[in-house]
Amino acid sequence: MNKVDHIVINVDDKYQKDKKMIDMIQQNGFPYAPKKGKRTKGFKISNLWIGKEYLELVNITQKDGGGWKKDWTELYNRGTRGAICLMIDVSDIDSVHQSLLDKAFDVQTPERIEYKLFGLFKVSSLWRNMYLPYFEKEAFQIGFQQLDNEDISEKFQKKMIPNSISHKIMGMTKIIINGKWTELDFNMIENTFRNTQKEGKSLKIKLNNGSDIIFVENNDFSLYIEMDNHSLQSKSITKIENVYLVNN
């Protein structure tokens, strides 16, 4: 496995419209520009860029989701807010897919995202995604993504603006995911990722780029994301639904 790509978060529209909320995020070192991002008649997305990773903040504006992922739209309509998916960037999604099939996981074939802009123009993504099943007791899953080629990756990086790098917050170093994890959940993680370590009620994944993902058993579901922060002036904790951005 390569690295964290992004985290998908269902949000109320205040995170895209409320000036006080937007100002709070910006003042904590994240130059957030909520008016940028994908838009259709059914959803609005705002990206919060943190180095080469990001938070994808999703507000569903019509019940059908306007082409957004069906199960995520259904979760939104049922009132689920907060993190719903951790997306991992991989270099060979077909190999990951085959490996999971060999281990009897129920995963669909990697596919592109397709939606219509304003109900008129059909757009297909320049990457393919696939997803693990949802965890047993949490409305949360892990997904995998592969861009079509390196040129696309370089073009995307140029669009990752405004970015917290301008405030010396360089990226995510550790993600702690609290939740009601089961033995089957931990078994799924251990069978999916190569470098894992179980310690008591927690399970750590070590990614290729050195960052850690730690699943911790807890009755309350939440994510704590620790930052590679080079600025002494931007130490803070920023809360977006059940996701906490921690500047150490």
PDB file of C-alpha atoms in Angstrom:
ATOM      1  CA  MET A   1       0.000   0.000   0.000  1.00  0.00           C
ATOM      2  CA  ASN A   2       1.213   3.491  -0.740  1.00  0.00           C
ATOM      3  CA  LYS A   3      -0.286   6.367   1.243  1.00  0.00           C
ATOM      4  CA  VAL A   4      -3.374   8.137   2.454  1.00  0.00           C
ATOM      5  CA  ASP A   5      -5.054  10.016  -0.384  1.00  0.00           C
ATOM      6  CA  HIS A   6      -8.076  11.577   1.309  1.00  0.00           C
ATOM      7  CA  ILE A   7     -10.862  11.166   3.837  1.00  0.00           C
ATOM      8  CA  VAL A   8     -14.513  11.499   2.799  1.00  0.00           C
ATOM      9  CA  ILE A   9     -16.630  13.397   5.326  1.00  0.00           C
ATOM     10  CA  ASN A  10     -20.393  13.964   5.258  1.00  0.00           C
ATOM     11  CA  VAL A  11     -20.988  17.538   6.441  1.00  0.00           C
ATOM     12  CA  ASP A  12     -23.873  19.906   7.056  1.00  0.00           C
ATOM     13  CA  ASP A  13     -23.876  22.968   4.828  1.00  0.00           C
ATOM     14  CA  LYS A  14     -22.571  25.216   7.632  1.00  0.00           C
ATOM     15  CA  TYR A  15     -19.066  23.945   6.821  1.00  0.00           C
ATOM     16  CA  GLN A  16     -19.442  25.414   3.331  1.00  0.00           C
ATOM     17  CA  LYS A  17     -21.576  28.493   4.065  1.00  0.00           C
ATOM     18  CA  ASP A  18     -21.196  29.701   7.663  1.00  0.00           C
ATOM     19  CA  LYS A  19     -18.600  32.490   7.776  1.00  0.00           C
ATOM     20  CA  LYS A  20     -17.759  31.884  11.452  1.00  0.00           C
ATOM     21  CA  MET A  21     -17.124  28.202  10.801  1.00  0.00           C
ATOM     22  CA  ILE A  22     -15.009  28.914   7.719  1.00  0.00           C
ATOM     23  CA  ASP A  23     -13.043  31.620   9.561  1.00  0.00           C
ATOM     24  CA  MET A  24     -12.331  29.215  12.443  1.00  0.00           C
ATOM     25  CA  ILE A  25     -10.874  26.621  10.069  1.00  0.00           C
ATOM     26  CA  GLN A  26      -8.776  29.236   8.282  1.00  0.00           C
ATOM     27  CA  GLN A  27      -7.495  30.818  11.508  1.00  0.00           C
ATOM     28  CA  ASN A  28      -6.216  27.415  12.652  1.00  0.00           C
ATOM     29  CA  GLY A  29      -3.807  27.272   9.728  1.00  0.00           C
ATOM     30  CA  PHE A  30      -5.926  25.696   6.997  1.00  0.00           C
ATOM     31  CA  PRO A  31      -6.530  28.137   4.094  1.00  0.00           C
ATOM     32  CA  TYR A  32      -9.898  26.574   3.323  1.00  0.00           C
ATOM     33  CA  ALA A  33     -11.780  27.766   0.202  1.00  0.00           C
ATOM     34  CA  PRO A  34     -15.200  26.060   0.344  1.00  0.00           C
ATOM     35  CA  LYS A  35     -16.482  27.598  -2.887  1.00  0.00           C
ATOM     36  CA  LYS A  36     -13.982  25.512  -4.844  1.00  0.00           C
ATOM     37  CA  GLY A  37     -14.689  21.853  -5.634  1.00  0.00           C
ATOM     38  CA  LYS A  38     -17.036  19.601  -7.597  1.00  0.00           C
ATOM     39  CA  ARG A  39     -20.671  20.656  -7.900  1.00  0.00           C
ATOM     40  CA  THR A  40     -23.780  19.055  -9.360  1.00  0.00           C
ATOM     41  CA  LYS A  41     -27.482  19.603  -8.731  1.00  0.00           C
ATOM     42  CA  GLY A  42     -27.297  16.876  -6.097  1.00  0.00           C
ATOM     43  CA  PHE A  43     -24.074  17.464  -4.171  1.00  0.00           C
ATOM     44  CA  LYS A  44     -21.466  20.047  -3.255  1.00  0.00           C
ATOM     45  CA  ILE A  45     -17.880  19.127  -2.412  1.00  0.00           C
ATOM     46  CA  SER A  46     -15.240  21.299  -0.767  1.00  0.00           C
ATOM     47  CA  ASN A  47     -11.653  20.117  -0.395  1.00  0.00           C
ATOM     48  CA  LEU A  48      -9.438  21.006   2.546  1.00  0.00           C
ATOM     49  CA  TRP A  49      -5.881  20.524   1.261  1.00  0.00           C
ATOM     50  CA  ILE A  50      -3.258  19.380   3.770  1.00  0.00           C
ATOM     51  CA  GLY A  51      -0.030  18.885   1.829  1.00  0.00           C
ATOM     52  CA  LYS A  52      -0.688  16.091  -0.677  1.00  0.00           C
ATOM     53  CA  GLU A  53      -3.615  14.704   1.324  1.00  0.00           C
ATOM     54  CA  TYR A  54      -7.019  16.243   1.796  1.00  0.00           C
ATOM     55  CA  LEU A  55     -10.418  16.119   3.417  1.00  0.00           C
ATOM     56  CA  GLU A  56     -13.318  15.797   0.988  1.00  0.00           C
ATOM     57  CA  LEU A  57     -16.263  17.572   2.621  1.00  0.00           C
ATOM     58  CA  VAL A  58     -19.541  16.436   1.067  1.00  0.00           C
ATOM     59  CA  ASN A  59     -22.919  18.123   1.373  1.00  0.00           C
ATOM     60  CA  ILE A  60     -25.830  16.322  -0.319  1.00  0.00           C
ATOM     61  CA  THR A  61     -28.294  18.883  -1.681  1.00  0.00           C
ATOM     62  CA  GLN A  62     -30.859  16.583  -3.314  1.00  0.00           C
ATOM     63  CA  LYS A  63     -32.138  13.269  -2.022  1.00  0.00           C
ATOM     64  CA  ASP A  64     -30.855  11.310  -5.042  1.00  0.00           C
ATOM     65  CA  GLY A  65     -27.337  12.700  -4.569  1.00  0.00           C
ATOM     66  CA  GLY A  66     -26.991  13.887  -8.167  1.00  0.00           C
ATOM     67  CA  GLY A  67     -24.664  11.036  -9.144  1.00  0.00           C
ATOM     68  CA  TRP A  68     -22.783  10.759  -5.854  1.00  0.00           C
ATOM     69  CA  LYS A  69     -21.974   7.261  -4.542  1.00  0.00           C
ATOM     70  CA  LYS A  70     -25.338   5.660  -3.790  1.00  0.00           C
ATOM     71  CA  ASP A  71     -24.597   4.107  -0.396  1.00  0.00           C
ATOM     72  CA  TRP A  72     -22.863   7.275   0.834  1.00  0.00           C
ATOM     73  CA  THR A  73     -25.890   9.305  -0.279  1.00  0.00           C
ATOM     74  CA  GLU A  74     -28.195   6.945   1.613  1.00  0.00           C
ATOM     75  CA  LEU A  75     -26.082   7.330   4.746  1.00  0.00           C
ATOM     76  CA  TYR A  76     -26.271  11.117   4.394  1.00  0.00           C
ATOM     77  CA  ASN A  77     -30.050  11.035   3.975  1.00  0.00           C
ATOM     78  CA  ARG A  78     -30.323   8.909   7.130  1.00  0.00           C
ATOM     79  CA  GLY A  79     -28.500  11.619   9.054  1.00  0.00           C
ATOM     80  CA  THR A  80     -24.976  10.172   9.118  1.00  0.00           C
ATOM     81  CA  ARG A  81     -22.453  12.986   9.445  1.00  0.00           C
ATOM     82  CA  GLY A  82     -18.693  12.786   9.790  1.00  0.00           C
ATOM     83  CA  ALA A  83     -16.056  10.509   8.280  1.00  0.00           C
ATOM     84  CA  ILE A  84     -17.405   7.685   6.139  1.00  0.00           C
ATOM     85  CA  CYS A  85     -14.377   6.549   4.116  1.00  0.00           C
ATOM     86  CA  LEU A  86     -10.589   6.534   4.261  1.00  0.00           C
ATOM     87  CA  MET A  87      -9.174   6.449   0.723  1.00  0.00           C
ATOM     88  CA  ILE A  88      -5.737   4.892   0.179  1.00  0.00           C
ATOM     89  CA  ASP A  89      -3.694   5.671  -2.935  1.00  0.00           C
ATOM     90  CA  VAL A  90      -2.240   2.494  -4.482  1.00  0.00           C
ATOM     91  CA  SER A  91       0.045   1.871  -7.451  1.00  0.00           C
ATOM     92  CA  ASP A  92      -1.662  -1.309  -8.735  1.00  0.00           C
ATOM     93  CA  ILE A  93      -5.351  -1.454  -7.853  1.00  0.00           C
ATOM     94  CA  ASP A  94      -5.927  -4.572  -9.948  1.00  0.00           C
ATOM     95  CA  SER A  95      -3.396  -6.525  -7.874  1.00  0.00           C
ATOM     96  CA  VAL A  96      -5.035  -5.291  -4.680  1.00  0.00           C
ATOM     97  CA  HIS A  97      -8.411  -6.355  -6.056  1.00  0.00           C
ATOM     98  CA  GLN A  98      -7.189  -9.833  -6.977  1.00  0.00           C
ATOM     99  CA  SER A  99      -5.480 -10.285  -3.622  1.00  0.00           C
ATOM    100  CA  LEU A 100      -8.710  -9.449  -1.807  1.00  0.00           C
ATOM    101  CA  LEU A 101     -10.705 -11.818  -4.015  1.00  0.00           C
ATOM    102  CA  ASP A 102      -8.202 -14.591  -3.268  1.00  0.00           C
ATOM    103  CA  LYS A 103      -8.897 -14.017   0.430  1.00  0.00           C
ATOM    104  CA  ALA A 104     -12.666 -14.282  -0.182  1.00  0.00           C
ATOM    105  CA  PHE A 105     -13.444 -10.596   0.391  1.00  0.00           C
ATOM    106  CA  ASP A 106     -16.623  -9.229  -1.148  1.00  0.00           C
ATOM    107  CA  VAL A 107     -15.173  -6.411  -3.272  1.00  0.00           C
ATOM    108  CA  GLN A 108     -16.419  -5.066  -6.575  1.00  0.00           C
ATOM    109  CA  THR A 109     -14.267  -4.560  -9.666  1.00  0.00           C
ATOM    110  CA  PRO A 110     -12.353  -1.240  -9.623  1.00  0.00           C
ATOM    111  CA  GLU A 111     -14.477   1.356 -11.393  1.00  0.00           C
ATOM    112  CA  ARG A 112     -14.583   5.003 -12.374  1.00  0.00           C
ATOM    113  CA  ILE A 113     -16.833   7.606 -10.835  1.00  0.00           C
ATOM    114  CA  GLU A 114     -19.380   8.996 -13.287  1.00  0.00           C
ATOM    115  CA  TYR A 115     -21.776  11.882 -12.771  1.00  0.00           C
ATOM    116  CA  LYS A 116     -23.467  14.670 -14.717  1.00  0.00           C
ATOM    117  CA  LEU A 117     -22.503  18.295 -14.222  1.00  0.00           C
ATOM    118  CA  PHE A 118     -25.725  20.248 -13.718  1.00  0.00           C
ATOM    119  CA  GLY A 119     -27.586  17.351 -15.309  1.00  0.00           C
ATOM    120  CA  LEU A 120     -26.050  18.055 -18.718  1.00  0.00           C
ATOM    121  CA  PHE A 121     -22.490  16.801 -19.218  1.00  0.00           C
ATOM    122  CA  LYS A 122     -21.369  13.316 -18.256  1.00  0.00           C
ATOM    123  CA  VAL A 123     -18.018  13.312 -16.473  1.00  0.00           C
ATOM    124  CA  SER A 124     -15.828  10.260 -15.810  1.00  0.00           C
ATOM    125  CA  SER A 125     -12.998  10.285 -13.282  1.00  0.00           C
ATOM    126  CA  LEU A 126      -9.352   9.927 -14.300  1.00  0.00           C
ATOM    127  CA  TRP A 127      -8.905   7.253 -11.639  1.00  0.00           C
ATOM    128  CA  ARG A 128     -10.495   4.018 -10.490  1.00  0.00           C
ATOM    129  CA  ASN A 129     -11.824   3.185  -7.035  1.00  0.00           C
ATOM    130  CA  MET A 130     -12.757   0.077  -5.086  1.00  0.00           C
ATOM    131  CA  TYR A 131     -13.903  -0.414  -1.503  1.00  0.00           C
ATOM    132  CA  LEU A 132     -13.709  -2.879   1.342  1.00  0.00           C
ATOM    133  CA  PRO A 133     -17.021  -3.847   2.982  1.00  0.00           C
ATOM    134  CA  TYR A 134     -18.247  -1.544   5.742  1.00  0.00           C
ATOM    135  CA  PHE A 135     -17.050  -2.302   9.237  1.00  0.00           C
ATOM    136  CA  GLU A 136     -19.499  -4.351  11.293  1.00  0.00           C
ATOM    137  CA  LYS A 137     -20.717  -1.688  13.731  1.00  0.00           C
ATOM    138  CA  GLU A 138     -19.623   1.580  12.117  1.00  0.00           C
ATOM    139  CA  ALA A 139     -20.818   3.332   8.944  1.00  0.00           C
ATOM    140  CA  PHE A 140     -17.225   3.585   7.763  1.00  0.00           C
ATOM    141  CA  GLN A 141     -15.114   1.833   5.151  1.00  0.00           C
ATOM    142  CA  ILE A 142     -11.688   1.829   3.521  1.00  0.00           C
ATOM    143  CA  GLY A 143     -11.354   2.499  -0.198  1.00  0.00           C
ATOM    144  CA  PHE A 144      -8.504   2.289  -2.692  1.00  0.00           C
ATOM    145  CA  GLN A 145      -7.734   4.614  -5.570  1.00  0.00           C
ATOM    146  CA  GLN A 146      -5.332   4.584  -8.513  1.00  0.00           C
ATOM    147  CA  LEU A 147      -4.833   7.483 -10.902  1.00  0.00           C
ATOM    148  CA  ASP A 148      -4.536   6.616 -14.586  1.00  0.00           C
ATOM    149  CA  ASN A 149      -0.947   7.886 -14.834  1.00  0.00           C
ATOM    150  CA  GLU A 150       1.713  10.027 -13.150  1.00  0.00           C
ATOM    151  CA  ASP A 151       0.985  13.045 -15.371  1.00  0.00           C
ATOM    152  CA  ILE A 152      -2.501  13.254 -13.874  1.00  0.00           C
ATOM    153  CA  SER A 153      -1.006  13.092 -10.381  1.00  0.00           C
ATOM    154  CA  GLU A 154       1.289  16.032 -11.144  1.00  0.00           C
ATOM    155  CA  LYS A 155      -1.606  18.055 -12.577  1.00  0.00           C
ATOM    156  CA  PHE A 156      -3.730  17.355  -9.496  1.00  0.00           C
ATOM    157  CA  GLN A 157      -0.952  18.488  -7.182  1.00  0.00           C
ATOM    158  CA  LYS A 158      -0.884  21.860  -8.942  1.00  0.00           C
ATOM    159  CA  LYS A 159      -4.614  22.213  -8.212  1.00  0.00           C
ATOM    160  CA  MET A 160      -4.206  21.489  -4.499  1.00  0.00           C
ATOM    161  CA  ILE A 161      -4.662  25.137  -3.557  1.00  0.00           C
ATOM    162  CA  PRO A 162      -5.066  26.915  -1.264  1.00  0.00           C
ATOM    163  CA  ASN A 163      -2.970  24.522   0.816  1.00  0.00           C
ATOM    164  CA  SER A 164      -1.948  24.337   4.471  1.00  0.00           C
ATOM    165  CA  ILE A 165       1.688  24.105   3.294  1.00  0.00           C
ATOM    166  CA  SER A 166       1.595  27.906   3.086  1.00  0.00           C
ATOM    167  CA  HIS A 167       1.183  27.835   6.899  1.00  0.00           C
ATOM    168  CA  LYS A 168       3.916  25.190   7.333  1.00  0.00           C
ATOM    169  CA  ILE A 169       1.437  22.368   7.950  1.00  0.00           C
ATOM    170  CA  MET A 170       2.965  19.856   5.569  1.00  0.00           C
ATOM    171  CA  GLY A 171       0.639  16.849   5.707  1.00  0.00           C
ATOM    172  CA  MET A 172      -0.892  14.064   7.788  1.00  0.00           C
ATOM    173  CA  THR A 173       1.444  11.862   9.840  1.00  0.00           C
ATOM    174  CA  LYS A 174      -0.948   9.783  11.924  1.00  0.00           C
ATOM    175  CA  ILE A 175      -4.669   8.990  11.795  1.00  0.00           C
ATOM    176  CA  ILE A 176      -6.283   7.540  14.925  1.00  0.00           C
ATOM    177  CA  ILE A 177      -9.697   6.036  14.200  1.00  0.00           C
ATOM    178  CA  ASN A 178     -11.810   5.329  17.271  1.00  0.00           C
ATOM    179  CA  GLY A 179     -14.824   3.062  16.963  1.00  0.00           C
ATOM    180  CA  LYS A 180     -16.670  -0.092  17.955  1.00  0.00           C
ATOM    181  CA  TRP A 181     -14.290  -2.422  16.104  1.00  0.00           C
ATOM    182  CA  THR A 182     -14.840  -6.161  16.185  1.00  0.00           C
ATOM    183  CA  GLU A 183     -12.573  -9.167  15.803  1.00  0.00           C
ATOM    184  CA  LEU A 184     -13.816  -9.539  12.223  1.00  0.00           C
ATOM    185  CA  ASP A 185     -12.960  -5.884  11.530  1.00  0.00           C
ATOM    186  CA  PHE A 186      -9.389  -6.351  12.733  1.00  0.00           C
ATOM    187  CA  ASN A 187      -9.124  -9.592  10.776  1.00  0.00           C
ATOM    188  CA  MET A 188     -10.184  -7.756   7.602  1.00  0.00           C
ATOM    189  CA  ILE A 189      -7.545  -5.066   8.159  1.00  0.00           C
ATOM    190  CA  GLU A 190      -4.796  -7.602   8.869  1.00  0.00           C
ATOM    191  CA  ASN A 191      -5.666  -9.532   5.718  1.00  0.00           C
ATOM    192  CA  THR A 192      -5.693  -6.365   3.594  1.00  0.00           C
ATOM    193  CA  PHE A 193      -2.550  -4.537   4.722  1.00  0.00           C
ATOM    194  CA  ARG A 194       0.910  -6.058   4.881  1.00  0.00           C
ATOM    195  CA  ASN A 195       2.408  -4.118   7.761  1.00  0.00           C
ATOM    196  CA  THR A 196       0.094  -4.273  10.793  1.00  0.00           C
ATOM    197  CA  GLN A 197       0.700  -4.524  14.522  1.00  0.00           C
ATOM    198  CA  LYS A 198      -1.899  -5.361  17.160  1.00  0.00           C
ATOM    199  CA  GLU A 199      -1.482  -3.981  20.666  1.00  0.00           C
ATOM    200  CA  GLY A 200      -4.290  -4.664  23.124  1.00  0.00           C
ATOM    201  CA  LYS A 201      -7.413  -2.916  21.849  1.00  0.00           C
ATOM    202  CA  SER A 202      -5.671  -1.174  18.961  1.00  0.00           C
ATOM    203  CA  LEU A 203      -4.369  -2.159  15.539  1.00  0.00           C
ATOM    204  CA  LYS A 204      -1.727  -0.121  13.715  1.00  0.00           C
ATOM    205  CA  ILE A 205      -1.197   0.015   9.942  1.00  0.00           C
ATOM    206  CA  LYS A 206       2.184   1.272   8.772  1.00  0.00           C
ATOM    207  CA  LEU A 207       1.989   2.705   5.249  1.00  0.00           C
ATOM    208  CA  ASN A 208       4.848   2.844   2.754  1.00  0.00           C
ATOM    209  CA  ASN A 209       5.405   6.570   3.242  1.00  0.00           C
ATOM    210  CA  GLY A 210       5.889   6.138   7.002  1.00  0.00           C
ATOM    211  CA  SER A 211       2.519   7.446   8.171  1.00  0.00           C
ATOM    212  CA  ASP A 212       0.421   5.455  10.654  1.00  0.00           C
ATOM    213  CA  ILE A 213      -3.257   4.544  10.753  1.00  0.00           C
ATOM    214  CA  ILE A 214      -4.335   3.287  14.173  1.00  0.00           C
ATOM    215  CA  PHE A 215      -7.730   1.709  14.850  1.00  0.00           C
ATOM    216  CA  VAL A 216      -8.621   1.956  18.553  1.00  0.00           C
ATOM    217  CA  GLU A 217     -11.601   0.256  20.197  1.00  0.00           C
ATOM    218  CA  ASN A 218     -13.919   2.929  21.591  1.00  0.00           C
ATOM    219  CA  ASN A 219     -17.676   3.335  22.034  1.00  0.00           C
ATOM    220  CA  ASP A 220     -17.595   6.722  20.268  1.00  0.00           C
ATOM    221  CA  PHE A 221     -16.628   6.940  16.603  1.00  0.00           C
ATOM    222  CA  SER A 222     -14.141   9.704  15.771  1.00  0.00           C
ATOM    223  CA  LEU A 223     -10.954  10.446  13.825  1.00  0.00           C
ATOM    224  CA  TYR A 224      -7.921  12.296  15.150  1.00  0.00           C
ATOM    225  CA  ILE A 225      -5.495  13.388  12.449  1.00  0.00           C
ATOM    226  CA  GLU A 226      -2.035  14.474  13.573  1.00  0.00           C
ATOM    227  CA  MET A 227      -0.169  16.917  11.352  1.00  0.00           C
ATOM    228  CA  ASP A 228       3.415  17.414  10.242  1.00  0.00           C
ATOM    229  CA  ASN A 229       3.392  20.945  11.618  1.00  0.00           C
ATOM    230  CA  HIS A 230       6.516  23.109  11.247  1.00  0.00           C
ATOM    231  CA  SER A 231       4.909  26.263  12.638  1.00  0.00           C
ATOM    232  CA  LEU A 232       4.977  27.071  16.347  1.00  0.00           C
ATOM    233  CA  GLN A 233       2.206  29.609  15.846  1.00  0.00           C
ATOM    234  CA  SER A 234      -0.476  27.295  14.454  1.00  0.00           C
ATOM    235  CA  LYS A 235      -0.887  24.750  17.274  1.00  0.00           C
ATOM    236  CA  SER A 236      -4.585  23.980  17.483  1.00  0.00           C
ATOM    237  CA  ILE A 237      -7.353  21.395  17.277  1.00  0.00           C
ATOM    238  CA  THR A 238      -9.896  21.916  14.509  1.00  0.00           C
ATOM    239  CA  LYS A 239     -13.177  19.965  14.673  1.00  0.00           C
ATOM    240  CA  ILE A 240     -15.138  19.137  11.509  1.00  0.00           C
ATOM    241  CA  GLU A 241     -18.088  16.922  12.458  1.00  0.00           C
ATOM    242  CA  ASN A 242     -16.390  13.935  14.205  1.00  0.00           C
ATOM    243  CA  VAL A 243     -12.957  14.591  12.680  1.00  0.00           C
ATOM    244  CA  TYR A 244     -10.287  16.413  14.698  1.00  0.00           C
ATOM    245  CA  LEU A 245      -7.266  18.013  13.020  1.00  0.00           C
ATOM    246  CA  VAL A 246      -4.487  18.119  15.602  1.00  0.00           C
ATOM    247  CA  ASN A 247      -1.575  20.511  15.108  1.00  0.00           C
ATOM    248  CA  ASN A 248       1.115  19.431  17.581  1.00  0.00           C
TER     249      ASN A 248
END
